[in-house]
Structure formats: C-alpha cells, structure tokens
PDB file of C-alpha atoms in Angstrom:
ATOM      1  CA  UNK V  51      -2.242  18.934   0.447  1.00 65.00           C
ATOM      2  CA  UNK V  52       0.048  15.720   0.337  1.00 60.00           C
ATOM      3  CA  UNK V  53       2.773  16.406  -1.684  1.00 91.00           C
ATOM      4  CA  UNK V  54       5.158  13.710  -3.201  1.00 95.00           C
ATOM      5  CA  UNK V  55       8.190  14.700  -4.297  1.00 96.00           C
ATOM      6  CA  UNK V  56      10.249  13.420  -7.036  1.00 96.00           C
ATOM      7  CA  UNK V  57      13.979  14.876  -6.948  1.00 89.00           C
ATOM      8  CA  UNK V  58      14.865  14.729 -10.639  1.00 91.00           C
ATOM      9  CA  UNK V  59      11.931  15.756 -13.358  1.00 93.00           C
ATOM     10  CA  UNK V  60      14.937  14.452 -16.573  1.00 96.00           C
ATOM     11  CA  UNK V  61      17.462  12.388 -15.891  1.00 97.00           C
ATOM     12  CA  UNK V  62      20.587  10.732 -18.723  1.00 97.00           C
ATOM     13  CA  UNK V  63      22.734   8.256 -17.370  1.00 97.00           C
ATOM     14  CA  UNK V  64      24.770   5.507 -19.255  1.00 97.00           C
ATOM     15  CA  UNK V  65      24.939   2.012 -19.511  1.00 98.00           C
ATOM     16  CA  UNK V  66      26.045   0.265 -16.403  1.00 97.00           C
ATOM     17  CA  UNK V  67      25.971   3.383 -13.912  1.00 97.00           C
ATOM     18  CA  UNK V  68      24.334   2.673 -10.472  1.00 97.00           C
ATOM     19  CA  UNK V  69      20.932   5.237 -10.486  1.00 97.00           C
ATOM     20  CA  UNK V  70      19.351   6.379  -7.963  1.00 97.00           C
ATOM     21  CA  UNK V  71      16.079   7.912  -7.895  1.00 97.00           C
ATOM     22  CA  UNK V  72      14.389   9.453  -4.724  1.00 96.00           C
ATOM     23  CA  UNK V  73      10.837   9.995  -3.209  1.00 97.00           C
ATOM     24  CA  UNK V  74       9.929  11.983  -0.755  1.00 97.00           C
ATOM     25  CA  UNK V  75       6.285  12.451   0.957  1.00 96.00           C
ATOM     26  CA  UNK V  76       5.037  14.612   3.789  1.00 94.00           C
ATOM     27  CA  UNK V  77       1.694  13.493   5.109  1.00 86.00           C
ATOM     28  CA  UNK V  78       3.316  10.425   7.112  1.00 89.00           C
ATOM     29  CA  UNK V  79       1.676   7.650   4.634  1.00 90.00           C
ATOM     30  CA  UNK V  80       2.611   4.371   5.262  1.00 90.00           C
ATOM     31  CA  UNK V  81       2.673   3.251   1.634  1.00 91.00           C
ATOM     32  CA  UNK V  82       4.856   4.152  -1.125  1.00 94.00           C
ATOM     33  CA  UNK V  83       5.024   2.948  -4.439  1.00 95.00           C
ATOM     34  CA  UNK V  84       7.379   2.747  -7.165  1.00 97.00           C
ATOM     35  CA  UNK V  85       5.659   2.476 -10.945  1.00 96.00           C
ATOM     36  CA  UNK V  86       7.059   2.699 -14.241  1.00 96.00           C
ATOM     37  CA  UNK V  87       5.350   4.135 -17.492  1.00 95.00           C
ATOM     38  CA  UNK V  88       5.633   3.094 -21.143  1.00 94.00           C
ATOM     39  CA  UNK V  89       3.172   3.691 -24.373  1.00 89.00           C
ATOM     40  CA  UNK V  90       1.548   0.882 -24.461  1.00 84.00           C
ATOM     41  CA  UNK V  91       1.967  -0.766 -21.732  1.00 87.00           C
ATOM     42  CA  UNK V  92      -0.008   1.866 -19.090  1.00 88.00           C
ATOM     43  CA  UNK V  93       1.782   2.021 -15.763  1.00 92.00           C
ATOM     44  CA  UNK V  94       3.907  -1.214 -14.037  1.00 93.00           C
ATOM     45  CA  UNK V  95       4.078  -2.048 -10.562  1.00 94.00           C
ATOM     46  CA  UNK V  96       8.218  -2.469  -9.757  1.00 96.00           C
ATOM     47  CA  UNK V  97       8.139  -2.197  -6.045  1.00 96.00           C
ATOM     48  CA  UNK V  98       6.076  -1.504  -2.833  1.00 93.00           C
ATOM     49  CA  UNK V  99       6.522  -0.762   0.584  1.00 94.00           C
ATOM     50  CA  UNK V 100       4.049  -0.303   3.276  1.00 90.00           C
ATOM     51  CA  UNK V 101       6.728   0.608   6.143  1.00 88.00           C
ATOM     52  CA  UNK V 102       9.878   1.596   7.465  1.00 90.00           C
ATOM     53  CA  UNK V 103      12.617  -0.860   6.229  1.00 83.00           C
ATOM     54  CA  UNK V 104       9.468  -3.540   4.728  1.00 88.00           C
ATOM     55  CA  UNK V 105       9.423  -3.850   0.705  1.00 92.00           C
ATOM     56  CA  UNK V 106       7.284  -6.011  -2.091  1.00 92.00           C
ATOM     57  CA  UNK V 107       8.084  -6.816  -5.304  1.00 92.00           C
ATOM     58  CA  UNK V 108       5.582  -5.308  -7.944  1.00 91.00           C
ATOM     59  CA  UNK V 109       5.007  -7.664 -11.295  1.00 90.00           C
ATOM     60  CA  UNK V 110       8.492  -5.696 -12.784  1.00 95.00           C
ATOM     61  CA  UNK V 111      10.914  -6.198  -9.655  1.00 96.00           C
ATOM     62  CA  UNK V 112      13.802  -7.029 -12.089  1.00 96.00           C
ATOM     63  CA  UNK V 113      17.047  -5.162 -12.174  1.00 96.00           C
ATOM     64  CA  UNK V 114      15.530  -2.750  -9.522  1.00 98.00           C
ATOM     65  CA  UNK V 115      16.247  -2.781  -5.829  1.00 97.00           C
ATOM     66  CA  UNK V 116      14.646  -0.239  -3.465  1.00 97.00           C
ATOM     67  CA  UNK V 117      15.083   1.550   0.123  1.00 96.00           C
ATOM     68  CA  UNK V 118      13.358   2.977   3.082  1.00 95.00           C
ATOM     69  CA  UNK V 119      14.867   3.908   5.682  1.00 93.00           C
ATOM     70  CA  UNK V 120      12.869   6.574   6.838  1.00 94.00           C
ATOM     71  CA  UNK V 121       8.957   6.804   6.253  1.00 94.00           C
ATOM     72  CA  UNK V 122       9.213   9.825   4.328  1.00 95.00           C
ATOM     73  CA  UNK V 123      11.716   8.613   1.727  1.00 96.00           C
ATOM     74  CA  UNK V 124      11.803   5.594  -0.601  1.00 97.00           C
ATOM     75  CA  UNK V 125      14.407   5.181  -3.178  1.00 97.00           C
ATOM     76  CA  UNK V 126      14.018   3.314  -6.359  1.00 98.00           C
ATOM     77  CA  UNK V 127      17.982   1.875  -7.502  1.00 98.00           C
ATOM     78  CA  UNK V 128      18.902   0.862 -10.766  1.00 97.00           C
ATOM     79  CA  UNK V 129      21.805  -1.665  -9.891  1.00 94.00           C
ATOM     80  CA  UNK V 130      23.492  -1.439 -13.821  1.00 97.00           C
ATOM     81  CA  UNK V 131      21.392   0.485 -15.889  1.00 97.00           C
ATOM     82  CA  UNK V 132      20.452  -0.568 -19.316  1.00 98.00           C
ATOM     83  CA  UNK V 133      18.807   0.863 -22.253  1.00 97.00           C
ATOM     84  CA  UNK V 134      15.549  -0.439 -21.521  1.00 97.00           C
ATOM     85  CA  UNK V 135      15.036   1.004 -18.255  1.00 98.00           C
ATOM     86  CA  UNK V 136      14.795   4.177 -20.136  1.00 98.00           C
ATOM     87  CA  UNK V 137      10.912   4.792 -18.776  1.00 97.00           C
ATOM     88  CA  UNK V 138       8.925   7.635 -17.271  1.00 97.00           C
ATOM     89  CA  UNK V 139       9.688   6.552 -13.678  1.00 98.00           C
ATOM     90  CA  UNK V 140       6.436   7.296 -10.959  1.00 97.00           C
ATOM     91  CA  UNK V 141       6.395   7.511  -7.345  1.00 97.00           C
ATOM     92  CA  UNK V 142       3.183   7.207  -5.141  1.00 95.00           C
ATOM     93  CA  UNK V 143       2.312   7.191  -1.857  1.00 94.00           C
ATOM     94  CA  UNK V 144      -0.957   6.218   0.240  1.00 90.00           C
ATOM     95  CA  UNK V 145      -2.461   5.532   3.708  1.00 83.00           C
ATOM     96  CA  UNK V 146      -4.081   2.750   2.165  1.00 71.00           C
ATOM     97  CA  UNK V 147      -5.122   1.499  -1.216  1.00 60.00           C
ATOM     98  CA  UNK V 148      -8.125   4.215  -1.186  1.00 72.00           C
ATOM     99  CA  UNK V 149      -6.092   7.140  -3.444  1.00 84.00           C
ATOM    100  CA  UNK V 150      -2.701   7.554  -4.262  1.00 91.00           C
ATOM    101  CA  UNK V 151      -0.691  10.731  -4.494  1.00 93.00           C
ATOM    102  CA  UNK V 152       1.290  10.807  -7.299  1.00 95.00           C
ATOM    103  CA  UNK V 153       5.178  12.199  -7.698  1.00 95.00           C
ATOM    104  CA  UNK V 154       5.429  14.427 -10.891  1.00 94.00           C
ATOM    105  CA  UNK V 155       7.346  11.362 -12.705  1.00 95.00           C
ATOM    106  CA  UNK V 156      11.108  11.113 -13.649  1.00 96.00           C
ATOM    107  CA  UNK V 157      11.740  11.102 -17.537  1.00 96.00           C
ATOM    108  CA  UNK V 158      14.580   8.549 -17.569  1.00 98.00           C
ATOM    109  CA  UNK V 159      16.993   8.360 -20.755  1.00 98.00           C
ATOM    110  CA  UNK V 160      19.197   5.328 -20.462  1.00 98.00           C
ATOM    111  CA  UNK V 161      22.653   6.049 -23.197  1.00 97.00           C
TER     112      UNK V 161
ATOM    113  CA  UNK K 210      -2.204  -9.324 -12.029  1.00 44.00           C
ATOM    114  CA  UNK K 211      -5.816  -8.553 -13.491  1.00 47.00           C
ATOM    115  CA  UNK K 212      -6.133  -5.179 -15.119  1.00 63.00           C
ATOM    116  CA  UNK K 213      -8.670  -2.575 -15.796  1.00 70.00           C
ATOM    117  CA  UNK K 214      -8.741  -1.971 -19.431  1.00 78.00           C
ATOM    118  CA  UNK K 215     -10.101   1.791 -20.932  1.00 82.00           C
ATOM    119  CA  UNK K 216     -12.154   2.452 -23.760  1.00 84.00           C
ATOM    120  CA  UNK K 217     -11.351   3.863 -26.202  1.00 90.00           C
ATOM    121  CA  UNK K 218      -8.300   4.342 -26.159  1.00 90.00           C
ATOM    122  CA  UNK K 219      -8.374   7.670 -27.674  1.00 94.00           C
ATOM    123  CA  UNK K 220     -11.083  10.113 -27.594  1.00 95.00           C
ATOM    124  CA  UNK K 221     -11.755  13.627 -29.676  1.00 96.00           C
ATOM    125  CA  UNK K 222     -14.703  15.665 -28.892  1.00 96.00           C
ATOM    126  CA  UNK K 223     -15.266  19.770 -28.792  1.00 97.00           C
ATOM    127  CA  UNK K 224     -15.481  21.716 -26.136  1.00 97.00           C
ATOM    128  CA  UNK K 225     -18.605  21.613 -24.786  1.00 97.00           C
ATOM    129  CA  UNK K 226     -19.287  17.897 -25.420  1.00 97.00           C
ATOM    130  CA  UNK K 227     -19.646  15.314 -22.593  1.00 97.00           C
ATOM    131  CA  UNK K 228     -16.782  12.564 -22.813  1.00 97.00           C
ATOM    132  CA  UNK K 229     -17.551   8.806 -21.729  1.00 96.00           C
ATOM    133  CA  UNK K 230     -14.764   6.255 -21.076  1.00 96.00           C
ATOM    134  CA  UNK K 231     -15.321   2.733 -19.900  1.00 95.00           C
ATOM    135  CA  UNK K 232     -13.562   0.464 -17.783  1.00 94.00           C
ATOM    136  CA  UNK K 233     -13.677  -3.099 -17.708  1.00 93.00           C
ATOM    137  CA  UNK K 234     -11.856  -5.357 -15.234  1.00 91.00           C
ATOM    138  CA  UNK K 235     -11.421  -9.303 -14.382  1.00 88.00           C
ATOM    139  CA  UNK K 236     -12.328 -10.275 -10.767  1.00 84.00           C
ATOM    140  CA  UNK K 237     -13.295  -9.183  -7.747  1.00 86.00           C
ATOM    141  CA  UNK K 238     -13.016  -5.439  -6.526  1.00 88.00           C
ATOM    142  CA  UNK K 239     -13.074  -3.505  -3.001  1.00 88.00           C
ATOM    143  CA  UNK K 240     -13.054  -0.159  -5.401  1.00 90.00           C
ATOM    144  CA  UNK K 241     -12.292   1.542  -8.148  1.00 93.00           C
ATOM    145  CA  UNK K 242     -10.719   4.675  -8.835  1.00 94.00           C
ATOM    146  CA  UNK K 243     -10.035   6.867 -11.522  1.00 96.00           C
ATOM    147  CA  UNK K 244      -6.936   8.899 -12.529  1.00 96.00           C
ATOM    148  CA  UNK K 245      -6.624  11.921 -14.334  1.00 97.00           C
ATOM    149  CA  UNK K 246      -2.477  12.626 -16.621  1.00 96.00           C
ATOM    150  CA  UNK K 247      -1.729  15.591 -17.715  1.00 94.00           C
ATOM    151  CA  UNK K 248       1.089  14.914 -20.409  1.00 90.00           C
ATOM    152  CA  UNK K 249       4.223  14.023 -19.166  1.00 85.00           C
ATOM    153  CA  UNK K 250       3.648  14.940 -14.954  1.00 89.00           C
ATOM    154  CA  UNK K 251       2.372  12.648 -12.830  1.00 91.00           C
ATOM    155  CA  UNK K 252      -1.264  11.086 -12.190  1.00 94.00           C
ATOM    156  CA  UNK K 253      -4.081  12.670 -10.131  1.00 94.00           C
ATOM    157  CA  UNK K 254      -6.606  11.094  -7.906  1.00 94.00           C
ATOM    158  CA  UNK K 255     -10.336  12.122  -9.477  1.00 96.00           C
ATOM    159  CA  UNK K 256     -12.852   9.630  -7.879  1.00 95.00           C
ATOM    160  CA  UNK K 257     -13.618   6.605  -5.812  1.00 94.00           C
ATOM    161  CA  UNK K 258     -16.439   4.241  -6.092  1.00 95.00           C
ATOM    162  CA  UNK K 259     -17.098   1.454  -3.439  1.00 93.00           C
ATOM    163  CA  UNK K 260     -18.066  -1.775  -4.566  1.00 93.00           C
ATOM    164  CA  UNK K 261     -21.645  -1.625  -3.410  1.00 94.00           C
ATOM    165  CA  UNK K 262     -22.207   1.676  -4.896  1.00 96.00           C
ATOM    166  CA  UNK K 263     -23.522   2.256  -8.308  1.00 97.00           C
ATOM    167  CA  UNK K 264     -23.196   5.785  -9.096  1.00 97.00           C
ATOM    168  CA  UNK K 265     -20.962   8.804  -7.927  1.00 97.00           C
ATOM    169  CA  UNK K 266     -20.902  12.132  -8.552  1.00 96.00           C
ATOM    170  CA  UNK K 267     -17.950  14.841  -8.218  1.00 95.00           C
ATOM    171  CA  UNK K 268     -18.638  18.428 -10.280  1.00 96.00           C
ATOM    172  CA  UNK K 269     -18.858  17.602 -13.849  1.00 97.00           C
ATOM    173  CA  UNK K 270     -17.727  14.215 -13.019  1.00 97.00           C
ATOM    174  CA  UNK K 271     -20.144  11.246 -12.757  1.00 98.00           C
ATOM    175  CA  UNK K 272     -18.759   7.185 -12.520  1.00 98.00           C
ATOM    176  CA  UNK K 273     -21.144   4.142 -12.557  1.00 97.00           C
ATOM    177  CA  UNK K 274     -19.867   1.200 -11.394  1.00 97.00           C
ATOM    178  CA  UNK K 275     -21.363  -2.478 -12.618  1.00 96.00           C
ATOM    179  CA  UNK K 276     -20.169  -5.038 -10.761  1.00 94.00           C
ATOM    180  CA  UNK K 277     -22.327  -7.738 -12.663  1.00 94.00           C
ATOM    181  CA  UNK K 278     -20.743  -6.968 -15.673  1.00 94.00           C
ATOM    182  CA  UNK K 279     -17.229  -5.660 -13.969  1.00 94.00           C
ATOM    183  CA  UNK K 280     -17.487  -2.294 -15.508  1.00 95.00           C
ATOM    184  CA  UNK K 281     -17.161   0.954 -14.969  1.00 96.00           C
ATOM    185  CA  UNK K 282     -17.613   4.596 -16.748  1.00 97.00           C
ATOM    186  CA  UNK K 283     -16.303   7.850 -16.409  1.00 97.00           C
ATOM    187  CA  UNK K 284     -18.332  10.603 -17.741  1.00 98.00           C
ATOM    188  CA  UNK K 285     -17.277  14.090 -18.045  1.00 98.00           C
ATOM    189  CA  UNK K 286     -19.743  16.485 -18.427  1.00 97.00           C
ATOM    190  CA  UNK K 287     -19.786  19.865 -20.283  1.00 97.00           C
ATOM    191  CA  UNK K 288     -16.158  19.078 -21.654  1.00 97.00           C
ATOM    192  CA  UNK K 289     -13.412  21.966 -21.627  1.00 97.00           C
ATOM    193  CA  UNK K 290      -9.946  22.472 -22.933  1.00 96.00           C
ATOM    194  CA  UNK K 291      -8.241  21.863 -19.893  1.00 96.00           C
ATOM    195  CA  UNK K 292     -10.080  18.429 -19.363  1.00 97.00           C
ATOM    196  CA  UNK K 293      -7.381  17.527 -22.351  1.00 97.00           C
ATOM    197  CA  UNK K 294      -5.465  14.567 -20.449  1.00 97.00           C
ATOM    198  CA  UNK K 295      -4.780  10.568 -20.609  1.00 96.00           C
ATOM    199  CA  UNK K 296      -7.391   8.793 -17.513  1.00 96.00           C
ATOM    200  CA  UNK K 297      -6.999   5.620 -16.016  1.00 95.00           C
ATOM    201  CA  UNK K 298      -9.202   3.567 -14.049  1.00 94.00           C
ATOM    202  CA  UNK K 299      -7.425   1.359 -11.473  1.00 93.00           C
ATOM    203  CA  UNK K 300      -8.757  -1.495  -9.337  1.00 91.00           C
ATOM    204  CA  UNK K 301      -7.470  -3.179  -6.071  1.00 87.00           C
ATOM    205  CA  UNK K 302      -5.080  -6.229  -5.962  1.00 82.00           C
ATOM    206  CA  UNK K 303      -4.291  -8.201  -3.180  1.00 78.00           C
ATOM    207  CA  UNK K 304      -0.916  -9.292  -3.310  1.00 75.00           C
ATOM    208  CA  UNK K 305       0.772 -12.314  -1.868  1.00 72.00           C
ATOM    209  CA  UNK K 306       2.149 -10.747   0.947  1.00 71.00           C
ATOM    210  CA  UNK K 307      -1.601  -9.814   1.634  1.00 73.00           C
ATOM    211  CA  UNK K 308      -1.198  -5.963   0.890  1.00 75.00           C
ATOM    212  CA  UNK K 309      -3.083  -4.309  -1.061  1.00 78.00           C
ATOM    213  CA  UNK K 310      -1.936  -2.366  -3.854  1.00 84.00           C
ATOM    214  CA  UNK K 311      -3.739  -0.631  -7.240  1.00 88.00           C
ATOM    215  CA  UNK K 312      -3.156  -1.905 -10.510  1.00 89.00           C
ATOM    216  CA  UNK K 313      -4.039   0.584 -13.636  1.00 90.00           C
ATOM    217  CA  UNK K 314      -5.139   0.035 -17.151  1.00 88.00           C
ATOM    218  CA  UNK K 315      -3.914   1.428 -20.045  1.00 89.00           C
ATOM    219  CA  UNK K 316      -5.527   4.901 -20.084  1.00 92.00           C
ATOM    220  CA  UNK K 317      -7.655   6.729 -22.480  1.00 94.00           C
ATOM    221  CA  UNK K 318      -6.666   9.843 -24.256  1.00 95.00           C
ATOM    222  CA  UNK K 319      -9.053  12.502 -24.204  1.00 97.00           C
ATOM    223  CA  UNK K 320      -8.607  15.500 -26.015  1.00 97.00           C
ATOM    224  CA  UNK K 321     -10.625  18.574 -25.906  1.00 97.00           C
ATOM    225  CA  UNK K 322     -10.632  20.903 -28.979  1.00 96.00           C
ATOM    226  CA  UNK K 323     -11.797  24.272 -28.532  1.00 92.00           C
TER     227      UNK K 323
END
C-alpha cells in the first residue's frame, strides 16, 4: 500500500517561528499536495506540485512557501507563523488526479 | 474554484440503517470521488465514478452519478458502527497551470449508533 507520511501528528509553535512541516511518500507519485482543514470551511488547497523542484499555488498560497527537492518529500513552510495558521495541516499524494493518498494530518497549535 | 457541496451535513441513523449523502457540484467533471475521515487522521480514498458512468458499486457502497443535474450520492448500505466518520465528495479542477488537482466539499458527518 502507498503510504504518506506525515512527520509530526501535534505540533505548538509560537508566533513568528519559521515551521516546517514534512511529507514523505513511497510509491514514486508524481503529485503531492499540501491541504489545510478547518470546521467549516472543509479542506483548502495551499500548494501543489506535480514534480521534482515544480510547485502551484492552491486558492490559500498565502504566508506558505513549499519544497521538493526530491520526489519523495515535499515540505510545507510557514515563513512567520501566526495564530491563524493554527489548522489541521494534510498532505496527499497521487499519480494523477484519479485518488489521493492521504498523510494522517498535522494538528497545528499556533501560541 | 467550484466545489462539491454534501448533504446533509450531519447524519444520525442506527446500526443497521442504510445512510445516503448527496453531492452537488458547479461545472464540468472528468470524475468524482468520494472520501471517507475518521476523526482527526487523515482522509481515505472510497470510490471513483467516471463521468459517463451512472452507477458504481464497491461492498456496501453504491454512488450514482447525474451529470444532468451535477449530482452525486453516496449510499451506504447495512450501516455499522465503524462506518461512524465525516465523507467528502471531491471533483476535478483544472488549474491555470493546466494541472489537474481535486477540490473537496465540506463533508457530511455520519454517525452510526449501535
């Protein structure tokens, strides 16, 4: 089975601090996906990339940045966090847009 | 972005019961998918219906797919327990950049009581 790992399952960090979360997936997909998750609001597209070193914004791209370096592992940076990036982070990846695999989220509590 | 938008957005039934949520999007679709949440982990892919399909089946799942009316439903027969969990239907998007990528409603919230 693909698996999609997420590296933290809680994170706290405070205002301002550079955050970094990682993704890592094993089954060589090309795509990888960055979402975040609120009540209400359902799940929000920050950012995409669909290869080595190639990125997208989502509809959310602000205050985020992202990297992929290698095909296994894209990283989802919060330049200065602020209280309301607090979110349930989610990773994905995909050989196409037919079925993601989903990370098991990062809880992220912005102080 | 368009959106595919669940309903209800809550749902309690006993076990036993078969569970229905709809889905109901704007334009255009190459598929549509369906997503399963258990609280607080991350989402699982259930099902995928083409856009010139109609119906699909997958163990107690079945999804319909109306493309007239840009709707879709997720039945679940022969509910249990377990099936307790938020689903979300999600639809493709072309972006600007000409990739594709999936964007998700809002989710419905089943929950099973036993």
């Amino acid at each position: 089975d693909v698996k999609v790992t997420q590296s933290s399952r809680y994170l706290v960090k405070r205002t301002g601090e550079k955050v970094f979360l990682e993704c890592v997936q094993d089954m060589d997909h090309e795509n990888m996906f960055w979402y975040r998750q609120d009540p209400g609001l359902g799940l929000r597209l920050i950012y995409f990339s669909y290869d080595v070193k190639m990125k997208e914004k989502g509809d959310i791209p602000e205050g985020y940045s992202v990297s992929r370096e290698k095909k296994e592992r894209f990283s989802l940076i919060l330049e200065s966090a602020s209280t309301n990036q607090t979110s349930m982070y989610l990773c994905a990846s995909s050989l196409s847009a037919y079925g993601y695999t989903f990370g098991s989220g990062t809880r992220l509590t912005v102080v | 972005s368009q959106q595919g938008e669940e309903d209800p957005q809550a749902l309690s039934i006993q076990e036993g019961e078969n569970a229905t949520m709809n889905c109901s999007y704007k334009t255009s679709i190459n598929n549509l998918q369906w997503y399963r949440q258990n609280s607080g982990r991350g989402l699982v892919h259930l099902i995928l219906i083409r856009s010139n399909e109609r119906e699909k089946h997958s163990g107690r799942l079945r999804v319909t797919l109306d493309t007239s009316k840009k709707s879709s439903s997720l039945l679940i027969t022969a509910s249990r327990a377990a099936d307790t969990a938020s689903y979300f239907c999600a639809t493709d998007e072309l972006t600007q950049g000409g990739s594709e990528k999936l964007v998700f409603g809002k989710g419905t919230k089943l929950t099973v009581n036993p």
